[in-house]
Tab-separated table of C-alpha atoms in Angstrom:
chain	number	residue	atom	x	y	z
A	1224	MET	CA	64.779	58.903	109.431
A	1225	ASN	CA	61.882	60.137	107.253
A	1226	LEU	CA	63.353	61.281	103.926
A	1227	SER	CA	60.732	64.006	103.402
A	1228	TYR	CA	61.689	65.487	106.768
A	1229	LEU	CA	65.363	65.275	105.822
A	1230	HIS	CA	64.664	66.988	102.536
A	1231	LYS	CA	62.886	69.866	104.260
A	1232	LYS	CA	65.805	70.260	106.626
A	1233	LEU	CA	68.230	70.318	103.735
A	1234	LEU	CA	66.272	73.100	102.068
A	1235	GLN	CA	66.988	75.405	104.955
A	1236	ASN	CA	69.865	77.843	105.011
A	1237	TYR	CA	71.948	76.411	107.841
A	1238	ALA	CA	73.550	78.809	110.264
A	1239	TYR	CA	76.888	77.274	109.439
A	1240	GLY	CA	76.323	77.824	105.686
A	1241	ALA	CA	75.917	75.021	103.156
A	1242	LEU	CA	75.902	73.873	99.574
A	1243	GLU	CA	72.833	74.195	97.471
A	1244	SER	CA	70.159	72.021	99.026
A	1245	THR	CA	69.911	69.683	96.058
A	1246	GLN	CA	73.656	68.957	96.167
A	1247	LEU	CA	73.633	68.236	99.881
A	1248	TYR	CA	70.543	66.084	99.593
A	1249	THR	CA	72.185	64.072	96.805
A	1250	LEU	CA	75.307	63.721	98.934
A	1251	HIS	CA	73.269	62.281	101.786
A	1252	ILE	CA	71.602	59.755	99.533
A	1253	LYS	CA	74.803	58.752	97.721
A	1254	LEU	CA	76.836	58.287	100.874
A	1255	SER	CA	74.036	56.634	102.845
A	1256	PHE	CA	74.928	58.569	105.957
A	1257	ASN	CA	73.137	56.408	108.432
A	1258	ILE	CA	72.647	58.280	111.711
A	1259	LYS	CA	72.792	55.061	113.696
A	1260	LEU	CA	76.124	54.143	112.127
A	1261	TYR	CA	77.735	57.430	113.143
A	1262	SER	CA	76.158	57.619	116.559
A	1263	LYS	CA	77.785	54.287	117.337
A	1264	LYS	CA	81.213	55.298	116.055
A	1265	ALA	CA	81.416	58.964	116.989
A	1266	PRO	CA	82.326	60.025	120.547
A	1267	TYR	CA	78.848	61.456	121.097
A	1268	GLU	CA	75.667	62.167	119.159
A	1269	ILE	CA	76.413	64.710	116.433
A	1270	PRO	CA	73.700	67.338	115.837
A	1271	GLU	CA	72.227	66.922	112.399
A	1272	ARG	CA	72.837	70.536	111.410
A	1273	LYS	CA	76.501	70.294	112.310
A	1274	ARG	CA	76.858	66.973	110.526
A	1275	ASN	CA	75.316	68.409	107.373
A	1276	TYR	CA	77.602	71.418	107.428
A	1277	ILE	CA	80.734	69.270	107.830
A	1278	LEU	CA	79.694	67.209	104.826
A	1279	SER	CA	79.178	70.322	102.728
A	1280	LEU	CA	82.433	71.836	104.023
A	1281	PHE	CA	84.543	68.964	102.714
A	1282	LYS	CA	82.636	69.131	99.453
A	1283	THR	CA	83.474	72.810	98.952
A	1284	TYR	CA	87.192	72.008	99.318
A	1285	GLY	CA	87.124	69.628	96.382
A	1286	PHE	CA	86.521	66.320	98.133
A	1287	THR	CA	84.496	63.865	96.075
A	1288	ASP	CA	81.503	61.981	97.491
A	1289	THR	CA	83.591	58.817	97.635
A	1290	GLN	CA	86.456	60.534	99.450
A	1291	ILE	CA	84.111	62.067	102.024
A	1292	SER	CA	82.353	58.759	102.540
A	1293	THR	CA	85.611	56.829	102.930
A	1294	LEU	CA	87.144	59.410	105.250
A	1295	LEU	CA	84.188	59.809	107.605
A	1296	ILE	CA	83.376	56.118	107.778
A	1297	LYS	CA	86.989	55.384	108.714
A	1298	ARG	CA	87.385	58.419	110.979
A	1299	PRO	CA	83.957	59.489	112.288
A	1300	VAL	CA	85.709	61.418	115.073
A	1301	LEU	CA	86.088	64.198	112.488
A	1302	LEU	CA	82.368	64.836	112.863
A	1303	SER	CA	82.941	65.863	116.468
A	1304	TYR	CA	85.281	68.738	115.573
A	1305	HIS	CA	84.049	72.315	115.421
A	1306	PRO	CA	83.584	73.151	111.725
A	1307	GLN	CA	84.590	76.816	111.890
A	1308	LYS	CA	87.188	76.780	114.668
A	1309	THR	CA	88.926	73.480	113.922
A	1310	LEU	CA	88.173	72.088	110.477
A	1311	LYS	CA	87.953	75.110	108.182
A	1312	PRO	CA	91.230	76.806	109.248
A	1313	LYS	CA	93.157	73.557	108.677
A	1314	LEU	CA	91.421	72.920	105.369
A	1315	ASP	CA	92.340	76.465	104.312
A	1316	PHE	CA	95.944	75.956	105.357
A	1317	PHE	CA	96.444	72.595	103.661
A	1318	LYS	CA	94.782	73.867	100.500
A	1319	SER	CA	97.040	76.942	100.503
A	1320	ILE	CA	100.223	74.839	100.449
A	1321	GLY	CA	98.946	72.547	97.702
A	1322	VAL	CA	97.688	69.469	99.549
A	1323	SER	CA	95.213	67.739	97.237
A	1324	PRO	CA	91.925	66.305	98.553
A	1325	ASN	CA	93.311	62.824	97.881
A	1326	ASP	CA	96.464	63.474	99.902
A	1327	PHE	CA	94.465	65.140	102.669
A	1328	GLU	CA	92.131	62.159	102.819
A	1329	ASN	CA	95.140	59.863	103.218
A	1330	ILE	CA	96.670	62.069	105.917
A	1331	LEU	CA	93.456	62.228	107.943
A	1332	THR	CA	92.748	58.529	107.515
A	1333	VAL	CA	96.123	57.742	109.072
A	1334	ASP	CA	95.929	60.431	111.749
A	1335	PRO	CA	92.663	62.382	112.086
A	1336	PHE	CA	93.924	64.066	115.246
A	1337	VAL	CA	96.450	66.146	113.324
A	1338	ILE	CA	93.598	68.437	112.328
A	1339	SER	CA	92.888	69.235	115.988
A	1340	ARG	CA	96.340	70.767	116.519
A	1341	ASN	CA	96.509	74.513	117.093
A	1342	LEU	CA	97.153	76.219	113.772
A	1343	GLU	CA	99.054	79.256	115.038
A	1344	ASN	CA	101.083	77.595	117.790
A	1345	GLN	CA	101.820	74.196	116.260
A	1346	VAL	CA	100.966	73.626	112.601
A	1347	LEU	CA	102.242	76.883	111.109
A	1348	PRO	CA	105.567	76.958	113.021
A	1349	SER	CA	106.186	73.328	112.015
A	1350	TYR	CA	105.383	74.084	108.389
A	1351	LYS	CA	107.629	77.172	108.323
A	1352	TYR	CA	110.555	75.210	109.728
A	1353	LEU	CA	110.066	72.359	107.267
A	1354	LYS	CA	109.784	74.800	104.366
A	1355	SER	CA	113.046	76.456	105.419
A	1356	VAL	CA	114.806	73.093	105.306
A	1357	LEU	CA	113.069	71.313	102.415
A	1358	HIS	CA	112.584	74.474	100.317
A	1359	THR	CA	109.413	73.490	98.419
A	1360	ASN	CA	105.830	72.762	99.421
A	1361	GLU	CA	106.022	69.566	97.394
A	1362	ASN	CA	108.816	68.269	99.627
A	1363	VAL	CA	107.033	69.407	102.780
A	1364	ILE	CA	103.842	67.625	101.760
A	1365	ALA	CA	105.781	64.459	100.921
A	1366	ALA	CA	107.368	64.495	104.385
A	1367	ILE	CA	104.043	65.106	106.154
A	1368	LYS	CA	102.482	62.215	104.259
A	1369	ARG	CA	105.252	59.983	105.573
A	1370	SER	CA	104.779	61.139	109.180
A	1371	THR	CA	102.158	63.462	110.621
A	1372	ARG	CA	104.339	63.731	113.720
A	1373	LEU	CA	105.980	66.594	111.845
A	1374	LEU	CA	102.878	68.665	112.588
A	1375	LYS	CA	102.496	67.459	116.174
A	1376	GLN	CA	105.992	67.535	117.658
A	1377	ASP	CA	108.172	70.453	118.715
A	1378	LEU	CA	110.505	70.306	115.714
A	1379	LEU	CA	112.966	72.815	117.127
A	1380	LYS	CA	113.473	70.444	120.039
A	1381	PHE	CA	113.261	66.989	118.438
A	1382	LEU	CA	114.233	67.509	114.784
A	1383	ALA	CA	116.341	70.621	114.211
A	1384	PRO	CA	119.213	69.568	116.530
A	1385	ASN	CA	119.462	66.193	114.788
A	1386	ILE	CA	119.632	67.681	111.307
A	1387	ALA	CA	122.230	70.262	112.284
A	1388	HIS	CA	124.209	68.097	114.691
A	1389	SER	CA	127.942	67.813	114.056
A	1390	HIS	CA	127.851	64.027	114.448
A	1391	LEU	CA	125.788	63.887	111.248
A	1392	ARG	CA	127.217	66.648	109.075
A	1393	GLU	CA	130.819	66.570	110.290
A	1394	SER	CA	130.879	62.806	109.960
A	1395	GLY	CA	130.611	63.334	106.238
A	1396	VAL	CA	126.928	62.650	105.585
A	1397	PRO	CA	126.046	64.685	102.469
A	1398	GLY	CA	123.434	67.352	103.028
A	1399	CYS	CA	121.324	65.982	100.184
A	1400	ARG	CA	121.121	62.604	101.962
A	1401	ILE	CA	119.975	64.233	105.191
A	1402	LEU	CA	117.232	66.081	103.332
A	1403	MET	CA	116.207	62.930	101.484
A	1404	LEU	CA	115.944	61.114	104.810
A	1405	LEU	CA	113.766	63.933	106.148
A	1406	ARG	CA	111.559	63.815	103.063
A	1407	THR	CA	111.135	60.045	102.902
A	1408	GLN	CA	111.649	58.780	106.479
A	1409	PRO	CA	111.168	61.762	108.798
A	1410	ARG	CA	110.464	59.599	111.839
A	1411	ALA	CA	114.110	58.548	111.801
A	1412	LEU	CA	115.117	62.136	112.528
A	1413	ILE	CA	112.416	63.006	115.072
A	1414	GLN	CA	114.329	61.787	118.102
A	1415	VAL	CA	115.494	62.951	121.492
A	1416	PRO	CA	118.879	64.482	120.530
A	1417	ASP	CA	120.929	62.510	123.073
A	1418	ARG	CA	119.433	59.255	121.811
A	1419	PHE	CA	120.080	60.298	118.210
A	1420	ILE	CA	123.750	60.983	118.963
A	1421	GLU	CA	124.089	57.499	120.448
A	1422	ILE	CA	122.555	55.971	117.322
A	1423	ILE	CA	124.942	57.848	115.017
A	1424	LYS	CA	127.957	56.774	117.075
A	1425	GLU	CA	126.807	53.153	117.072
A	1426	ILE	CA	126.271	53.137	113.305
A	1427	LYS	CA	129.784	54.488	112.818
A	1428	ARG	CA	131.167	51.797	115.136
A	1429	MET	CA	129.444	49.174	112.964
A	1430	GLY	CA	131.599	50.313	110.068
A	1431	PHE	CA	129.082	52.171	107.917
A	1432	ASP	CA	130.566	54.796	105.612
A	1433	PRO	CA	128.844	58.173	106.223
A	1434	SER	CA	129.309	59.130	102.580
A	1435	GLU	CA	127.228	56.183	101.349
A	1436	ILE	CA	123.451	55.910	101.279
A	1437	LYS	CA	123.535	52.851	103.545
A	1438	PHE	CA	124.542	55.136	106.404
A	1439	THR	CA	121.231	57.009	106.297
A	1440	ASN	CA	119.439	53.703	105.710
A	1441	ALA	CA	121.067	52.464	108.891
A	1442	ILE	CA	119.751	55.520	110.749
A	1443	TYR	CA	116.250	54.641	109.610
A	1444	GLY	CA	116.794	50.987	110.460
A	1445	SER	CA	117.999	51.818	113.973
A	1446	THR	CA	115.548	54.463	115.135
A	1447	GLY	CA	112.228	52.659	114.970
A	1448	PHE	CA	112.676	50.778	118.228
A	1449	SER	CA	114.499	50.715	121.550
A	1450	LYS	CA	117.757	48.974	122.435
A	1451	SER	CA	115.814	46.247	124.215
A	1452	THR	CA	113.762	45.570	121.071
A	1453	TRP	CA	116.965	45.405	119.026
A	1454	GLU	CA	118.340	42.807	121.436
A	1455	ARG	CA	115.149	40.737	121.272
A	1456	LYS	CA	115.311	40.672	117.480
A	1457	CYS	CA	118.953	39.664	117.652
A	1458	GLY	CA	117.861	36.900	120.002
A	1459	VAL	CA	115.458	35.530	117.381
A	1460	TYR	CA	118.241	35.394	114.793
A	1461	ARG	CA	120.594	33.757	117.284
A	1462	LYS	CA	117.938	31.121	117.897
A	1463	TRP	CA	118.285	30.202	114.218
A	1464	GLY	CA	122.028	29.844	114.539
A	1465	TRP	CA	123.205	33.272	113.462
A	1466	SER	CA	126.383	34.578	115.045
A	1467	ASP	CA	126.717	38.206	116.071
A	1468	ASP	CA	128.941	38.721	113.025
A	1469	GLU	CA	126.179	37.361	110.764
A	1470	ILE	CA	123.576	39.606	112.417
A	1471	LEU	CA	125.828	42.602	111.767
A	1472	ALA	CA	126.554	41.424	108.196
A	1473	ALA	CA	122.824	41.154	107.447
A	1474	PHE	CA	122.141	44.591	108.915
A	1475	LYS	CA	124.989	46.130	106.903
A	1476	LYS	CA	123.735	44.475	103.721
A	1477	ALA	CA	120.170	45.743	104.158
A	1478	PRO	CA	119.999	48.128	107.139
A	1479	ALA	CA	116.379	49.059	106.487
A	1480	ALA	CA	115.277	45.415	106.253
A	1481	SER	CA	116.732	42.851	108.637
A	1482	MET	CA	115.575	44.635	111.789
A	1483	ALA	CA	112.431	46.249	110.345
A	1484	ALA	CA	110.216	43.196	110.731
A	1485	SER	CA	108.674	42.285	114.077
A	1486	GLU	CA	110.082	39.454	116.160
A	1487	LYS	CA	107.026	37.345	115.324
A	1488	LYS	CA	107.423	38.010	111.593
A	1489	ILE	CA	111.141	37.149	111.678
A	1490	GLU	CA	110.332	33.892	113.467
A	1491	MET	CA	107.582	32.948	110.998
A	1492	VAL	CA	109.713	33.682	107.935
A	1493	MET	CA	112.730	31.812	109.251
A	1494	ASP	CA	110.582	28.837	110.192
A	1495	PHE	CA	109.034	28.668	106.730
A	1496	LEU	CA	112.248	29.168	104.781
A	1497	VAL	CA	114.332	26.758	106.870
A	1498	ASN	CA	111.888	24.073	108.036
A	1499	LYS	CA	109.418	24.068	105.159
A	1500	MET	CA	111.625	24.973	102.213
A	1501	GLY	CA	114.975	23.572	103.327
A	1502	TRP	CA	117.144	26.650	102.968
A	1503	ASP	CA	119.936	27.178	105.480
A	1504	ALA	CA	119.433	29.949	108.015
A	1505	SER	CA	122.730	31.398	106.827
A	1506	ASP	CA	121.233	31.856	103.337
A	1507	VAL	CA	119.039	34.624	104.737
A	1508	VAL	CA	122.166	36.528	105.781
A	1509	GLU	CA	122.894	37.085	102.101
A	1510	CYS	CA	119.442	38.528	101.342
A	1511	PRO	CA	117.907	39.709	104.635
A	1512	SER	CA	115.166	41.635	102.854
A	1513	VAL	CA	113.237	38.351	102.536
A	1514	VAL	CA	111.887	38.900	106.061
A	1515	LEU	CA	109.918	41.937	104.875
A	1516	HIS	CA	107.868	40.215	102.170
A	1517	SER	CA	104.371	38.966	102.917
A	1518	LEU	CA	104.426	35.235	103.522
A	1519	GLU	CA	100.866	34.699	102.336
A	1520	ASN	CA	100.817	36.959	99.310
A	1521	TRP	CA	104.424	36.859	98.129
A	1522	THR	CA	106.744	34.211	99.557
A	1523	ILE	CA	104.507	31.142	99.814
A	1524	PRO	CA	103.027	31.339	96.260
A	1525	ARG	CA	106.534	31.639	94.811
A	1526	CYS	CA	107.815	28.740	96.874
A	1527	LEU	CA	104.892	26.555	95.813
A	1528	VAL	CA	105.819	27.195	92.175
A	1529	VAL	CA	109.473	26.384	92.822
A	1530	GLN	CA	108.613	23.195	94.731
A	1531	PHE	CA	106.408	22.034	91.857
A	1532	LEU	CA	109.115	22.705	89.273
A	1533	LEU	CA	111.670	20.859	91.391
A	1534	SER	CA	109.333	17.866	91.765
A	1535	LYS	CA	109.007	17.667	87.971
A	1536	GLY	CA	112.747	17.993	87.432
A	1537	LEU	CA	112.244	21.201	85.504
A	1538	ILE	CA	114.762	23.132	87.597
A	1539	LYS	CA	117.731	21.803	89.531
A	1540	ASP	CA	118.127	24.225	92.413
A	1541	LYS	CA	116.438	27.087	94.194
A	1542	CYS	CA	118.351	30.282	94.860
A	1543	LEU	CA	116.732	32.123	97.775
A	1544	LYS	CA	117.606	35.526	96.398
A	1545	MET	CA	116.222	34.737	92.941
A	1546	VAL	CA	113.049	33.144	94.271
A	1547	ILE	CA	112.050	35.727	96.877
A	1548	THR	CA	113.630	39.052	95.949
A	1549	SER	CA	113.098	39.046	92.166
A	1550	ASN	CA	110.474	41.510	91.020
A	1551	LYS	CA	107.191	40.152	89.701
A	1552	LYS	CA	108.131	40.396	86.047
A	1553	ARG	CA	111.475	38.656	86.460
A	1554	PHE	CA	110.012	35.846	88.573
A	1555	PHE	CA	107.194	35.279	86.086
A	1556	ILE	CA	109.592	35.140	83.120
A	1557	LYS	CA	111.941	32.688	84.843
A	1558	PHE	CA	109.640	30.381	86.792
A	1559	VAL	CA	106.120	30.654	85.371
A	1560	ASP	CA	105.971	31.609	81.712
A	1561	PRO	CA	108.245	28.840	80.310
A	1562	TYR	CA	106.142	26.100	81.930
A	1563	ARG	CA	102.536	27.295	82.094
A	1564	ALA	CA	101.518	25.926	78.678
A	1565	GLU	CA	102.505	22.357	79.554
A	1566	PHE	CA	101.760	22.649	83.270
A	1567	PRO	CA	98.808	25.041	83.856
A	1568	GLU	CA	98.984	24.283	87.569
A	1569	VAL	CA	102.083	26.484	87.745
A	1570	LEU	CA	99.950	29.524	87.041
A	1571	ASN	CA	97.302	28.339	89.499
A	1572	LEU	CA	99.922	28.017	92.229
A	1573	TYR	CA	101.348	31.454	91.498
A	1574	GLU	CA	97.976	33.178	91.156
A	1575	PRO	CA	95.503	31.165	93.275
């Protein structure tokens, strides 16, 4: 597009309203808003006037050039929304409850369709219910950031019964734990009530103590998939020689870990730890969280360091829990720092 023509257009007072022309022109140049790029990604060709207004609209709500660029490149569908009827009312609402531009960018990057929900019939009733339960806007925002389903589901139907249900409160789960679960893992509570009751009963049958935090962790660890998916994951562990008692023991030890990974991920981790590194499959029962770590970026570099140290006789054994679950600082102090001066390859293996 001819830049002189664009500049003339930007000098006009758009019907939608805009920033000062020089600001909007600079924004166009900085963000390199290529019309061809957006016409390919957006559902249909966006009129230039509308596109310009949407850019200026985000700018007036405190979004930086970088945030606008990142958001619209990742979610160009936002350009198809009506600025006055859809975007501005939601921007006003989120700003009024204290959502920062950075948080709003993250929310829309994950789920741009949340902004298309009806403000009066969906978003506001959801917010009012959450505020009544979580008490502060800070807590409400934290929960929404964890799951935008809170602004898309009928909370009185799929959340309220589960929070108030006797199987949760009368079982002895402290109210503060229920609220913490809602704040940090709201998806665990957004369930069909009958299904949620079944989950609570099953967790109690497993022997979890409702007064302990592992009970709510078990809720989170049990609600992200169906019964059939649970059975398939159990099948993967059985393939590696785990008994049903060991599967239960691993789940009770780390209820938010052992069943959180996909079947493929569980298989890959077990294969590497058992066949490549020589640990027993039963060792994983003692620290099931190892299945959650990235093989490429976490587990393999650490194991390469340990294998090297073993080959040089610098260490005598390899404790799975120490090798994989130690934080970065502890692992570095124990396995890297004491040897890197004499053996620089240790550092190269750990930080390729």
